PDB file with one MODEL, atoms N, CA, C and O in Angstrom:
MODEL        1
ATOM      1  N   PRO A   1      -9.972 -13.520  14.605  1.00  0.00           N
ATOM      2  CA  PRO A   1     -10.163 -13.695  12.991  1.00  0.00           C
ATOM      3  C   PRO A   1      -8.257 -13.867  12.676  1.00  0.00           C
ATOM      4  O   PRO A   1      -7.422 -13.330  13.404  1.00  0.00           O
ATOM      5  N   SER A   2      -7.896 -14.761  11.394  1.00  0.00           N
ATOM      6  CA  SER A   2      -7.169 -14.633  11.104  1.00  0.00           C
ATOM      7  C   SER A   2      -6.530 -13.328  10.713  1.00  0.00           C
ATOM      8  O   SER A   2      -7.142 -12.274  10.541  1.00  0.00           O
ATOM      9  N   SER A   3      -4.833 -13.568  10.552  1.00  0.00           N
ATOM     10  CA  SER A   3      -4.229 -12.423  10.211  1.00  0.00           C
ATOM     11  C   SER A   3      -3.320 -12.865   9.309  1.00  0.00           C
ATOM     12  O   SER A   3      -2.910 -14.024   9.242  1.00  0.00           O
ATOM     13  N   THR A   4      -2.991 -11.937   8.598  1.00  0.00           N
ATOM     14  CA  THR A   4      -1.883 -12.067   7.250  1.00  0.00           C
ATOM     15  C   THR A   4      -1.023 -10.940   7.007  1.00  0.00           C
ATOM     16  O   THR A   4      -1.302  -9.908   7.617  1.00  0.00           O
ATOM     17  N   SER A   5      -0.127 -10.937   6.308  1.00  0.00           N
ATOM     18  CA  SER A   5       0.478  -9.621   6.194  1.00  0.00           C
ATOM     19  C   SER A   5       0.468  -8.855   4.559  1.00  0.00           C
ATOM     20  O   SER A   5       0.406  -9.390   3.452  1.00  0.00           O
ATOM     21  N   VAL A   6       0.543  -7.610   4.892  1.00  0.00           N
ATOM     22  CA  VAL A   6       1.032  -6.834   3.425  1.00  0.00           C
ATOM     23  C   VAL A   6       2.180  -6.204   3.245  1.00  0.00           C
ATOM     24  O   VAL A   6       2.593  -5.578   4.221  1.00  0.00           O
ATOM     25  N   THR A   7       2.813  -6.188   2.284  1.00  0.00           N
ATOM     26  CA  THR A   7       4.162  -5.858   2.396  1.00  0.00           C
ATOM     27  C   THR A   7       4.349  -4.305   1.728  1.00  0.00           C
ATOM     28  O   THR A   7       4.055  -4.385   0.535  1.00  0.00           O
ATOM     29  N   VAL A   8       4.637  -3.277   2.000  1.00  0.00           N
ATOM     30  CA  VAL A   8       4.208  -2.331   1.384  1.00  0.00           C
ATOM     31  C   VAL A   8       5.663  -1.682   1.038  1.00  0.00           C
ATOM     32  O   VAL A   8       6.552  -1.451   1.857  1.00  0.00           O
ATOM     33  N   SER A   9       5.699  -1.437  -0.386  1.00  0.00           N
ATOM     34  CA  SER A   9       7.418  -0.961  -0.270  1.00  0.00           C
ATOM     35  C   SER A   9       7.259   0.431  -1.170  1.00  0.00           C
ATOM     36  O   SER A   9       7.074   0.506  -2.385  1.00  0.00           O
ATOM     37  N   PRO A  10       7.394   1.574  -0.145  1.00  0.00           N
ATOM     38  CA  PRO A  10       7.754   2.884  -0.571  1.00  0.00           C
ATOM     39  C   PRO A  10       8.963   3.079  -1.461  1.00  0.00           C
ATOM     40  O   PRO A  10       9.843   2.238  -1.279  1.00  0.00           O
ATOM     41  N   VAL A  11       9.190   3.943  -2.329  1.00  0.00           N
ATOM     42  CA  VAL A  11      10.359   4.187  -2.856  1.00  0.00           C
ATOM     43  C   VAL A  11      11.559   3.873  -1.849  1.00  0.00           C
ATOM     44  O   VAL A  11      12.421   3.108  -2.284  1.00  0.00           O
ATOM     45  N   GLU A  12      11.682   4.260  -0.847  1.00  0.00           N
ATOM     46  CA  GLU A  12      12.871   4.261   0.027  1.00  0.00           C
ATOM     47  C   GLU A  12      13.146   3.240   0.917  1.00  0.00           C
ATOM     48  O   GLU A  12      14.285   3.118   1.367  1.00  0.00           O
ATOM     49  N   LYS A  13      12.124   2.385   1.272  1.00  0.00           N
ATOM     50  CA  LYS A  13      11.955   1.302   2.240  1.00  0.00           C
ATOM     51  C   LYS A  13      10.770   0.581   2.097  1.00  0.00           C
ATOM     52  O   LYS A  13       9.676   0.991   1.710  1.00  0.00           O
ATOM     53  N   SER A  14      11.145  -0.667   2.490  1.00  0.00           N
ATOM     54  CA  SER A  14       9.764  -1.816   2.424  1.00  0.00           C
ATOM     55  C   SER A  14       9.266  -1.733   3.849  1.00  0.00           C
ATOM     56  O   SER A  14      10.079  -1.464   4.734  1.00  0.00           O
ATOM     57  N   THR A  15       8.007  -1.941   4.139  1.00  0.00           N
ATOM     58  CA  THR A  15       7.911  -2.189   5.497  1.00  0.00           C
ATOM     59  C   THR A  15       6.430  -3.581   5.347  1.00  0.00           C
ATOM     60  O   THR A  15       5.685  -3.835   4.400  1.00  0.00           O
ATOM     61  N   LYS A  16       6.494  -3.959   6.204  1.00  0.00           N
ATOM     62  CA  LYS A  16       5.415  -5.531   6.449  1.00  0.00           C
ATOM     63  C   LYS A  16       4.342  -4.691   7.315  1.00  0.00           C
ATOM     64  O   LYS A  16       4.785  -3.953   8.196  1.00  0.00           O
ATOM     65  N   SER A  17       2.993  -4.771   7.108  1.00  0.00           N
ATOM     66  CA  SER A  17       2.095  -4.523   7.935  1.00  0.00           C
ATOM     67  C   SER A  17       1.014  -5.186   8.051  1.00  0.00           C
ATOM     68  O   SER A  17       0.226  -5.261   7.108  1.00  0.00           O
ATOM     69  N   ARG A  18       0.796  -5.766   9.198  1.00  0.00           N
ATOM     70  CA  ARG A  18      -0.170  -6.969  10.010  1.00  0.00           C
ATOM     71  C   ARG A  18      -1.256  -6.433   9.880  1.00  0.00           C
ATOM     72  O   ARG A  18      -1.585  -5.390  10.445  1.00  0.00           O
ATOM     73  N   VAL A  19      -2.088  -7.222   8.957  1.00  0.00           N
ATOM     74  CA  VAL A  19      -4.028  -6.614   9.046  1.00  0.00           C
ATOM     75  C   VAL A  19      -4.362  -8.236   9.035  1.00  0.00           C
ATOM     76  O   VAL A  19      -3.700  -9.262   8.883  1.00  0.00           O
ATOM     77  N   THR A  20      -5.729  -7.912   9.277  1.00  0.00           N
ATOM     78  CA  THR A  20      -6.751  -8.752   9.396  1.00  0.00           C
ATOM     79  C   THR A  20      -7.144  -9.366   8.456  1.00  0.00           C
ATOM     80  O   THR A  20      -7.528  -8.569   7.600  1.00  0.00           O
ATOM     81  N   ALA A  21      -7.280 -10.577   8.090  1.00  0.00           N
ATOM     82  CA  ALA A  21      -7.871 -10.996   6.913  1.00  0.00           C
ATOM     83  C   ALA A  21      -9.282 -10.715   6.711  1.00  0.00           C
ATOM     84  O   ALA A  21     -10.158 -10.827   7.569  1.00  0.00           O
ATOM     85  N   GLY A  22      -9.445 -10.304   5.391  1.00  0.00           N
ATOM     86  CA  GLY A  22     -10.697  -9.502   4.898  1.00  0.00           C
ATOM     87  C   GLY A  22     -10.652  -8.024   5.194  1.00  0.00           C
ATOM     88  O   GLY A  22     -11.347  -7.230   4.561  1.00  0.00           O
ATOM     89  N   GLU A  23      -9.739  -7.617   6.268  1.00  0.00           N
ATOM     90  CA  GLU A  23      -9.760  -6.046   6.366  1.00  0.00           C
ATOM     91  C   GLU A  23      -9.195  -4.976   5.125  1.00  0.00           C
ATOM     92  O   GLU A  23      -8.189  -5.266   4.477  1.00  0.00           O
ATOM     93  N   THR A  24      -9.793  -4.000   4.938  1.00  0.00           N
ATOM     94  CA  THR A  24      -9.705  -3.189   3.731  1.00  0.00           C
ATOM     95  C   THR A  24      -8.146  -2.531   4.568  1.00  0.00           C
ATOM     96  O   THR A  24      -8.056  -2.287   5.771  1.00  0.00           O
ATOM     97  N   VAL A  25      -7.144  -2.372   3.618  1.00  0.00           N
ATOM     98  CA  VAL A  25      -6.036  -1.232   3.934  1.00  0.00           C
ATOM     99  C   VAL A  25      -6.288   0.101   3.406  1.00  0.00           C
ATOM    100  O   VAL A  25      -6.652   0.340   2.255  1.00  0.00           O
ATOM    101  N   ASP A  26      -6.032   1.094   4.481  1.00  0.00           N
ATOM    102  CA  ASP A  26      -6.480   2.297   4.497  1.00  0.00           C
ATOM    103  C   ASP A  26      -4.921   3.266   3.620  1.00  0.00           C
ATOM    104  O   ASP A  26      -3.976   3.458   4.386  1.00  0.00           O
ATOM    105  N   PHE A  27      -4.799   3.631   2.600  1.00  0.00           N
ATOM    106  CA  PHE A  27      -3.790   3.830   1.766  1.00  0.00           C
ATOM    107  C   PHE A  27      -3.292   5.156   2.397  1.00  0.00           C
ATOM    108  O   PHE A  27      -2.097   5.444   2.326  1.00  0.00           O
ATOM    109  N   THR A  28      -4.374   6.142   3.146  1.00  0.00           N
ATOM    110  CA  THR A  28      -4.542   7.675   3.486  1.00  0.00           C
ATOM    111  C   THR A  28      -2.759   7.698   4.374  1.00  0.00           C
ATOM    112  O   THR A  28      -1.960   8.635   4.366  1.00  0.00           O
ATOM    113  N   GLN A  29      -2.601   6.333   5.053  1.00  0.00           N
ATOM    114  CA  GLN A  29      -1.457   6.394   5.914  1.00  0.00           C
ATOM    115  C   GLN A  29      -0.332   6.784   5.100  1.00  0.00           C
ATOM    116  O   GLN A  29       0.523   7.332   5.796  1.00  0.00           O
ATOM    117  N   PHE A  30      -0.011   6.703   3.855  1.00  0.00           N
ATOM    118  CA  PHE A  30       0.959   6.700   2.868  1.00  0.00           C
ATOM    119  C   PHE A  30       1.049   8.228   2.207  1.00  0.00           C
ATOM    120  O   PHE A  30       1.923   8.669   1.461  1.00  0.00           O
ATOM    121  N   ALA A  31       0.002   8.812   2.662  1.00  0.00           N
ATOM    122  CA  ALA A  31       0.538  10.275   2.505  1.00  0.00           C
ATOM    123  C   ALA A  31       1.509  11.285   2.839  1.00  0.00           C
ATOM    124  O   ALA A  31       1.808  11.592   3.993  1.00  0.00           O
ATOM    125  N   LYS A  32       2.086  11.891   1.583  1.00  0.00           N
ATOM    126  CA  LYS A  32       3.623  12.587   2.399  1.00  0.00           C
ATOM    127  C   LYS A  32       3.276  13.885   1.712  1.00  0.00           C
ATOM    128  O   LYS A  32       2.786  13.931   0.584  1.00  0.00           O
ATOM    129  N   GLU A  33       3.611  15.145   2.601  1.00  0.00           N
ATOM    130  CA  GLU A  33       3.734  16.520   2.530  1.00  0.00           C
ATOM    131  C   GLU A  33       4.472  17.081   0.982  1.00  0.00           C
ATOM    132  O   GLU A  33       5.657  17.037   0.653  1.00  0.00           O
ATOM    133  N   GLY A  34       3.529  17.496   0.378  1.00  0.00           N
ATOM    134  CA  GLY A  34       4.169  17.776  -1.001  1.00  0.00           C
ATOM    135  C   GLY A  34       4.065  16.884  -2.086  1.00  0.00           C
ATOM    136  O   GLY A  34       4.381  17.303  -3.199  1.00  0.00           O
ATOM    137  N   TYR A  35       3.628  15.586  -1.934  1.00  0.00           N
ATOM    138  CA  TYR A  35       3.743  14.726  -2.946  1.00  0.00           C
ATOM    139  C   TYR A  35       1.985  14.129  -3.019  1.00  0.00           C
ATOM    140  O   TYR A  35       1.103  14.251  -2.169  1.00  0.00           O
ATOM    141  N   THR A  36       1.939  13.461  -4.394  1.00  0.00           N
ATOM    142  CA  THR A  36       0.790  12.673  -4.473  1.00  0.00           C
ATOM    143  C   THR A  36       1.198  11.383  -4.667  1.00  0.00           C
ATOM    144  O   THR A  36       2.337  11.156  -5.075  1.00  0.00           O
ATOM    145  N   TYR A  37       0.255  10.322  -4.377  1.00  0.00           N
ATOM    146  CA  TYR A  37       0.724   9.247  -4.543  1.00  0.00           C
ATOM    147  C   TYR A  37      -0.197   7.941  -5.372  1.00  0.00           C
ATOM    148  O   TYR A  37      -1.417   8.062  -5.263  1.00  0.00           O
ATOM    149  N   LYS A  38       0.146   7.109  -5.923  1.00  0.00           N
ATOM    150  CA  LYS A  38      -0.729   5.990  -6.568  1.00  0.00           C
ATOM    151  C   LYS A  38      -0.381   4.832  -5.847  1.00  0.00           C
ATOM    152  O   LYS A  38       0.735   4.895  -5.330  1.00  0.00           O
ATOM    153  N   VAL A  39      -0.945   3.904  -5.684  1.00  0.00           N
ATOM    154  CA  VAL A  39      -0.781   2.743  -5.283  1.00  0.00           C
ATOM    155  C   VAL A  39      -0.701   1.279  -6.188  1.00  0.00           C
ATOM    156  O   VAL A  39      -1.716   0.815  -6.707  1.00  0.00           O
ATOM    157  N   MET A  40       0.353   0.759  -6.280  1.00  0.00           N
ATOM    158  CA  MET A  40       0.221  -0.481  -7.379  1.00  0.00           C
ATOM    159  C   MET A  40       0.055  -1.866  -6.565  1.00  0.00           C
ATOM    160  O   MET A  40       0.669  -2.026  -5.510  1.00  0.00           O
ATOM    161  N   ASN A  41      -0.721  -2.775  -7.046  1.00  0.00           N
ATOM    162  CA  ASN A  41      -0.717  -4.269  -6.673  1.00  0.00           C
ATOM    163  C   ASN A  41       0.475  -4.902  -7.084  1.00  0.00           C
ATOM    164  O   ASN A  41       1.352  -4.313  -7.716  1.00  0.00           O
ATOM    165  N   ASP A  42       0.536  -6.216  -6.705  1.00  0.00           N
ATOM    166  CA  ASP A  42       1.794  -7.316  -7.638  1.00  0.00           C
ATOM    167  C   ASP A  42       1.772  -7.599  -8.803  1.00  0.00           C
ATOM    168  O   ASP A  42       2.591  -8.228  -9.473  1.00  0.00           O
ATOM    169  N   LYS A  43       0.515  -6.986  -9.164  1.00  0.00           N
ATOM    170  CA  LYS A  43      -0.049  -7.565 -10.948  1.00  0.00           C
ATOM    171  C   LYS A  43       0.474  -6.003 -11.681  1.00  0.00           C
ATOM    172  O   LYS A  43       0.433  -5.945 -12.910  1.00  0.00           O
ATOM    173  N   GLY A  44       0.882  -4.963 -11.019  1.00  0.00           N
ATOM    174  CA  GLY A  44       1.093  -3.895 -11.408  1.00  0.00           C
ATOM    175  C   GLY A  44       0.043  -2.842 -12.162  1.00  0.00           C
ATOM    176  O   GLY A  44       0.171  -2.035 -13.083  1.00  0.00           O
ATOM    177  N   ASP A  45      -1.097  -3.273 -11.277  1.00  0.00           N
ATOM    178  CA  ASP A  45      -2.386  -2.454 -11.447  1.00  0.00           C
ATOM    179  C   ASP A  45      -2.331  -1.508 -10.074  1.00  0.00           C
ATOM    180  O   ASP A  45      -2.011  -1.785  -8.918  1.00  0.00           O
ATOM    181  N   ILE A  46      -2.865  -0.038 -10.816  1.00  0.00           N
ATOM    182  CA  ILE A  46      -3.006   1.123 -10.031  1.00  0.00           C
ATOM    183  C   ILE A  46      -4.302   0.683  -9.339  1.00  0.00           C
ATOM    184  O   ILE A  46      -5.289   0.272  -9.948  1.00  0.00           O
ATOM    185  N   ILE A  47      -4.185   0.834  -7.736  1.00  0.00           N
ATOM    186  CA  ILE A  47      -5.680   0.293  -7.285  1.00  0.00           C
ATOM    187  C   ILE A  47      -5.920   1.757  -6.172  1.00  0.00           C
ATOM    188  O   ILE A  47      -5.172   2.709  -5.949  1.00  0.00           O
ATOM    189  N   ASP A  48      -7.105   1.463  -5.713  1.00  0.00           N
ATOM    190  CA  ASP A  48      -7.690   3.020  -5.039  1.00  0.00           C
ATOM    191  C   ASP A  48      -7.890   2.204  -3.535  1.00  0.00           C
ATOM    192  O   ASP A  48      -7.837   2.934  -2.546  1.00  0.00           O
ATOM    193  N   SER A  49      -8.115   0.738  -3.304  1.00  0.00           N
ATOM    194  CA  SER A  49      -8.465   0.208  -2.353  1.00  0.00           C
ATOM    195  C   SER A  49      -7.883  -1.217  -2.522  1.00  0.00           C
ATOM    196  O   SER A  49      -7.675  -1.880  -3.538  1.00  0.00           O
ATOM    197  N   LEU A  50      -7.691  -1.472  -1.247  1.00  0.00           N
ATOM    198  CA  LEU A  50      -7.359  -3.268  -1.026  1.00  0.00           C
ATOM    199  C   LEU A  50      -8.050  -3.959  -0.008  1.00  0.00           C
ATOM    200  O   LEU A  50      -7.883  -3.482   1.114  1.00  0.00           O
ATOM    201  N   THR A  51      -8.757  -4.921  -0.085  1.00  0.00           N
ATOM    202  CA  THR A  51      -8.931  -5.950   0.946  1.00  0.00           C
ATOM    203  C   THR A  51      -8.304  -6.894   0.868  1.00  0.00           C
ATOM    204  O   THR A  51      -8.078  -7.498  -0.181  1.00  0.00           O
ATOM    205  N   VAL A  52      -7.891  -7.207   2.022  1.00  0.00           N
ATOM    206  CA  VAL A  52      -6.748  -8.252   2.169  1.00  0.00           C
ATOM    207  C   VAL A  52      -7.414  -9.886   2.393  1.00  0.00           C
ATOM    208  O   VAL A  52      -8.078 -10.260   3.359  1.00  0.00           O
ATOM    209  N   GLU A  53      -7.075 -10.568   1.381  1.00  0.00           N
ATOM    210  CA  GLU A  53      -7.456 -11.949   1.968  1.00  0.00           C
ATOM    211  C   GLU A  53      -6.564 -12.936   2.056  1.00  0.00           C
ATOM    212  O   GLU A  53      -6.923 -14.023   2.509  1.00  0.00           O
ATOM    213  N   LYS A  54      -5.037 -12.684   1.570  1.00  0.00           N
ATOM    214  CA  LYS A  54      -4.060 -13.369   2.032  1.00  0.00           C
ATOM    215  C   LYS A  54      -2.677 -12.573   1.722  1.00  0.00           C
ATOM    216  O   LYS A  54      -2.520 -11.551   1.053  1.00  0.00           O
ATOM    217  N   PRO A  55      -1.786 -13.312   2.375  1.00  0.00           N
ATOM    218  CA  PRO A  55      -0.639 -12.225   2.056  1.00  0.00           C
ATOM    219  C   PRO A  55      -0.083 -11.597   0.631  1.00  0.00           C
ATOM    220  O   PRO A  55       0.020 -12.328  -0.354  1.00  0.00           O
ATOM    221  N   CYS A  56       0.275 -10.172   0.585  1.00  0.00           N
ATOM    222  CA  CYS A  56       0.118  -9.779  -0.731  1.00  0.00           C
ATOM    223  C   CYS A  56       1.334  -8.578  -0.559  1.00  0.00           C
ATOM    224  O   CYS A  56       1.972  -8.392   0.478  1.00  0.00           O
ATOM    225  N   ALA A  57       1.468  -7.934  -1.629  1.00  0.00           N
ATOM    226  CA  ALA A  57       2.277  -6.879  -1.960  1.00  0.00           C
ATOM    227  C   ALA A  57       1.956  -5.612  -2.463  1.00  0.00           C
ATOM    228  O   ALA A  57       1.360  -5.754  -3.531  1.00  0.00           O
ATOM    229  N   VAL A  58       2.109  -4.305  -2.123  1.00  0.00           N
ATOM    230  CA  VAL A  58       1.677  -3.137  -2.892  1.00  0.00           C
ATOM    231  C   VAL A  58       2.771  -2.387  -2.897  1.00  0.00           C
ATOM    232  O   VAL A  58       3.485  -2.440  -1.896  1.00  0.00           O
ATOM    233  N   THR A  59       3.123  -1.595  -3.917  1.00  0.00           N
ATOM    234  CA  THR A  59       4.241  -0.567  -4.173  1.00  0.00           C
ATOM    235  C   THR A  59       3.265   0.712  -3.890  1.00  0.00           C
ATOM    236  O   THR A  59       2.045   0.870  -3.950  1.00  0.00           O
ATOM    237  N   ILE A  60       4.545   1.683  -3.500  1.00  0.00           N
ATOM    238  CA  ILE A  60       3.924   3.016  -3.286  1.00  0.00           C
ATOM    239  C   ILE A  60       4.599   3.835  -4.073  1.00  0.00           C
ATOM    240  O   ILE A  60       5.824   3.864  -3.959  1.00  0.00           O
ATOM    241  N   ILE A  61       3.974   4.625  -4.983  1.00  0.00           N
ATOM    242  CA  ILE A  61       4.725   5.522  -6.230  1.00  0.00           C
ATOM    243  C   ILE A  61       4.092   7.057  -5.915  1.00  0.00           C
ATOM    244  O   ILE A  61       2.916   7.420  -5.957  1.00  0.00           O
ATOM    245  N   TYR A  62       5.396   7.876  -5.561  1.00  0.00           N
ATOM    246  CA  TYR A  62       5.472   8.965  -5.155  1.00  0.00           C
ATOM    247  C   TYR A  62       5.502  10.044  -6.541  1.00  0.00           C
ATOM    248  O   TYR A  62       6.261   9.982  -7.508  1.00  0.00           O
ATOM    249  N   PHE A  63       4.529  10.924  -6.300  1.00  0.00           N
ATOM    250  CA  PHE A  63       5.077  12.285  -7.358  1.00  0.00           C
ATOM    251  C   PHE A  63       5.337  13.314  -6.722  1.00  0.00           C
ATOM    252  O   PHE A  63       4.644  13.549  -5.732  1.00  0.00           O
ATOM    253  N   LYS A  64       6.433  14.260  -7.101  1.00  0.00           N
ATOM    254  CA  LYS A  64       6.612  15.431  -6.432  1.00  0.00           C
ATOM    255  C   LYS A  64       5.361  16.355  -6.962  1.00  0.00           C
ATOM    256  O   LYS A  64       4.965  16.224  -8.120  1.00  0.00           O
ATOM    257  N   ASN A  65       4.773  17.272  -6.082  1.00  0.00           N
ATOM    258  CA  ASN A  65       3.562  18.212  -6.782  1.00  0.00           C
ATOM    259  C   ASN A  65       4.731  19.235  -7.066  1.00  0.00           C
ATOM    260  O   ASN A  65       4.495  20.298  -7.640  1.00  0.00           O
TER     261      ASN A  65
ENDMDL
END
């Protein structure tokens, strides 16, 4: 299967994750103790899930509980 990349930008740093094309990205890996979070795609939409077909970027926005 082909591979693509997702650039993930939490507030403090940016990381690239390798994923298989067509794979769904699991956002629960971004959970942090004491925070809730939202995931925003490169269009500025808040999303709950992402199936990756081509390289893309998401931004993780943290809210202190």
